[in-house]
Amino acid sequence: MKRFLLLLSWVILNLLAVSDALATHVRAGEITTRRISSTALTYEITLTVYFDMSPGPNGGLQAALAQRDVNFCFGVGQQMRRVPRVDAETRNINANTTINIYRTTYTYPGPGTYDISCTITNRNEGTRNIPTSVLTSFKLRTTIVVNAGLGLNGTPVLLNPPLDSARVGQKWCHNPAAFDADGDSLAYRLYTPSGKLNETDDASCDLGFVAGYADPTSIGLNRVNEANTGPSTLTVNPITGDVCWDAPAEVGQYNIAFIVEEWRDGVKIGEIVRDVQIIVTPSINKRPELKVPQDLCVEAGTLINQTITATDPDGNRLELTGYGGPFNKGPNNATIQLVAPPAATLTPSGIQNNPATGTFRWQTNCAHVRAEPYDVIFRVVDFPRGAGQTQLATLESFRIKIYAPKPQGLTARPAADAAGRAIILNWTAYACGVSSLPEGSQMVIYRKEGCDQVNLDPCTNPGLAPSTGYVEVGRVGIGQTTFTDNNNNQGLKRGVQYSYRIVVMLPRPNNGQSVVSEQVCVNLPQQVPLITHVTVDSTFETRGVITVRWTRPPGINPNDGTGPFQYRLFRATGLTGTNFTQIAAITTTLQPTVADTVYTDRGLNTVANAYRYRIEFYFTEPGTGQLQRLDVTDNASSVRLTATGGVKRVQLKWEANVPWSNDNQQHRVYRSKTGPNGPFNLVAVVPVTTAASYVYTDQGADTYAADGVQPVSMSVDSNYCYRVETVGRYSAPLTTILLNNFSQGVCAMPIDTVKPCPPQLAVDTLNCAALTPDAFCNQTTFANNLTWQNPATGNCDRNIVKYNIYYTPCEGQDPVLLTSVNASATTYRHENLTSLAGCYQVTAVSRSGVESAPSNRVCKDNCPYLMMPNVFTPNGDGKNDVFQPMQCPRFVESAELTIINRWGAKVYESTTNDASLRWDGKNNRGQELPGGLYYYQIQVKFKRLDCGAPAEIYKGWVEILRESGGTD
């Protein structure tokens, strides 16, 4: 991928005079991290910042020298630590700029997402798009996801310094040359620089955008792009990281920021904020041109030799440099370990006459394999002859994808193990060797049926996509050279040609892989019988019969000394049953005249069940005389038919779980009116394609004339019985004879949509006026008697099979199904009720399952009753000691009693909803009240048909008679 970038070497601007008390030295920087302990969540955290080292009162030299330490925040509350500068790693970028490193370690208390930040008190003076920049702090942030599952992960490192110069009217670009040693994916987006006015470096860990920050494209009069075709823009390529300002309009110093995101398996695991400083100057110099190779995709072990060419339109001398992980060089040009040796080189180094050439050389090896490509960035800078001219630079890049070598020597041969048929794969030891690949690298085995060729390109089409037909069947360590495929202990299909390929897969996070191996093809020979028929002969619950037939094993010579032989037949219940039980053992000599390939299985419940069979074939071991299993057939089930009544029709559906295919054939449907065992008449031949098409709807027609046409009218009064004959065959090279198998017999009746008439319903009545006061006395359960009858007239279905009774205890609510009774009953007694109140409806249901409209709705209410006495004698003689309802109150759900004396004071109030309404003549403190006249009020809630009815109020008076006075 090409990336065009204009870079200008650092130019010193005339800065305004600033007090030496202000640290006016910070230009740019970022924070990076890496985990350094496999047992603890300990991270090494590095702040890389670039300082202005210009001497004199307007320069930053003194302030830069004084910045001996920096405050770090670790994202755990407001926890801070002052971290000293690593003076041994301070390097000059140019005459007026140094790179400065501050490094510390921190152990996090647990997994989580943490914002690491650093603050330096003042930015440079005179930044055009940051108001009062010298009084604004310089803040950086890096966010990391701390999780032991990410391993010894580190953030990407940014290898190209964030210090650039630009020229008015020309497009400027910057690329951080980000490299992630873990192979994680990187993405980029713009960001607003952080900082606060008048903030000390230990004020707070809180972050905030620079107040009044201006997009640099908004500054200047002639804000247009270099081509003069539109407005000036500031953009970032989210994939390559090219940050471009097209184009600056006004001279000055500017700061921008962008974020480098780190992604793994679709999840963001961190991000770095990089703050960049740009100096825009006027210049007449023309930038040089740079030509780099196209993107490369090579096998590990390839020596990459590419020529880089640069020319300058002004004829100026040129210098070529390179950035990126393969060089193992940091932004200060110091050697660091980013990739396994050997590192890439760019020669010659130093200044050359125009045109300039360089040779990029990298001897790749297996340790360089990874899923993500390597970005290699080249920079050419010119050296103008005229005094005062600004150096201009151009950057371009290309990508290198490195894949692992193809596994070699793959072979395959048929075998058998405890699971059945298998294939053993072998291959030569992998060329890269175990030591040169990451721990956990694996050889992945893929299989598919058939051996057609698949076009695979390790660069454009790596791996084996599902569309190729291959499926992963296993993985082994990279040091192993063999694998046995037994289809996950299910055994492989006989008579099938299989294709295998293997691929080397590296573990996360690199996720690199090798070229896919050449395929190896193998046929699994047919050595055992084939089940050909599982056909239902009769349908009974205890006397059902199924006939099983099979072929003799091909390639077995009955006279080779391995006889006698034996078939062992096993059966399981159900289409997919797995609980097999041996039901027969047939010893044979395999002579042509012996009938040894058929078995009739009797005493089955073919009404309720399908059955599944398999056969094991045994030969006699010549040395021991013992029977040894040679192989086992695939399982084969009987055909299972279902019939469902429809409106003047019966819908049929059938299925079978067999090793042959019943697709793309003509199945036969038979019908009988005398029962599930016939006699049957062939009524339809059904073309089928896939299992979903194994259906037929019988509307009474007979479309097969050869055995006589016998149509029917599909009466709802009749039962129709069916069986289906499937037709199938095995795939070549197995036997291709047609295989015919019958289902069980099954019967169904058509249904009718005509509804029964709604019944006429009545419930026994309750005459409240005729009830005596002691009616229902001490009765706790009640019953309602329902009666109904069917209308004698109307266009209704008279074939009633049952009645549904619906009930609700409350008026205004929808009744719910209470019970169902047979059609012979037209009465129902609803017992064990707590009250007589309720509403009922009845529906009739036809034998077709059609329900009538509801009957008339009948409701019944209770007859509530409450009567209180007007005198009682609480003297403890057991007679009339309590004020309570007379005789039997009826259907009282809850009640509250209040007693007031003749002066209007409340002396007693029941504390709970006590339906018994008993008062012993005492107040609520348990003190006896004096004899005399009292008034009562009862708020009573009755059980009524109207469940939401309000409580009723009963008022009256009662006299307490005592032999002596009580206590007030």
CSV table of N, CA and C in Angstrom, one decimal, residues 870-875 880 930-932 958-964:
chain,number,residue,atom,x,y,z
A,870,ASN,N,-78.4,-7.0,70.3
A,870,ASN,CA,-78.3,-5.7,71.0
A,870,ASN,C,-78.0,-5.7,72.5
A,871,VAL,N,-77.7,-6.9,73.0
A,871,VAL,CA,-77.3,-7.0,74.4
A,871,VAL,C,-76.4,-8.3,74.6
A,872,PHE,N,-75.5,-8.2,75.5
A,872,PHE,CA,-74.7,-9.4,75.9
A,872,PHE,C,-74.2,-9.2,77.3
A,873,THR,N,-73.8,-10.3,78.0
A,873,THR,CA,-73.5,-10.2,79.4
A,873,THR,C,-72.1,-10.9,79.6
A,874,PRO,N,-71.0,-10.1,79.5
A,874,PRO,CA,-69.7,-10.7,79.6
A,874,PRO,C,-69.3,-10.9,81.0
A,875,ASN,N,-70.0,-11.9,81.7
A,875,ASN,CA,-69.7,-12.2,83.1
A,875,ASN,C,-68.9,-13.5,83.3
A,880,ASN,N,-73.8,-16.1,76.5
A,880,ASN,CA,-73.9,-14.7,76.0
A,880,ASN,C,-72.8,-13.8,76.5
A,930,PRO,N,-67.3,-0.7,81.4
A,930,PRO,CA,-68.5,-0.7,82.3
A,930,PRO,C,-69.8,-1.0,81.5
A,931,GLY,N,-70.7,-1.6,82.2
A,931,GLY,CA,-72.0,-1.8,81.6
A,931,GLY,C,-72.7,-0.6,81.1
A,932,GLY,N,-73.5,-0.7,80.1
A,932,GLY,CA,-74.2,0.5,79.5
A,932,GLY,C,-74.4,0.3,78.0
A,958,VAL,N,-75.6,-1.7,71.1
A,958,VAL,CA,-75.5,-2.9,71.9
A,958,VAL,C,-75.3,-2.5,73.4
A,959,GLU,N,-76.0,-3.2,74.3
A,959,GLU,CA,-75.9,-2.9,75.7
A,959,GLU,C,-75.1,-4.0,76.4
A,960,ILE,N,-74.2,-3.6,77.3
A,960,ILE,CA,-73.4,-4.5,78.1
A,960,ILE,C,-74.1,-4.5,79.5
A,961,LEU,N,-74.5,-5.7,79.9
A,961,LEU,CA,-75.1,-5.9,81.2
A,961,LEU,C,-74.1,-6.5,82.1
A,962,ARG,N,-73.8,-5.9,83.2
A,962,ARG,CA,-72.9,-6.4,84.2
A,962,ARG,C,-73.6,-6.3,85.6
A,963,GLU,N,-73.2,-7.2,86.5
A,963,GLU,CA,-73.6,-7.2,87.9
A,963,GLU,C,-73.0,-6.1,88.6
A,964,SER,N,-71.8,-5.7,88.2
A,964,SER,CA,-71.1,-4.6,88.9
A,964,SER,C,-70.4,-3.8,87.8
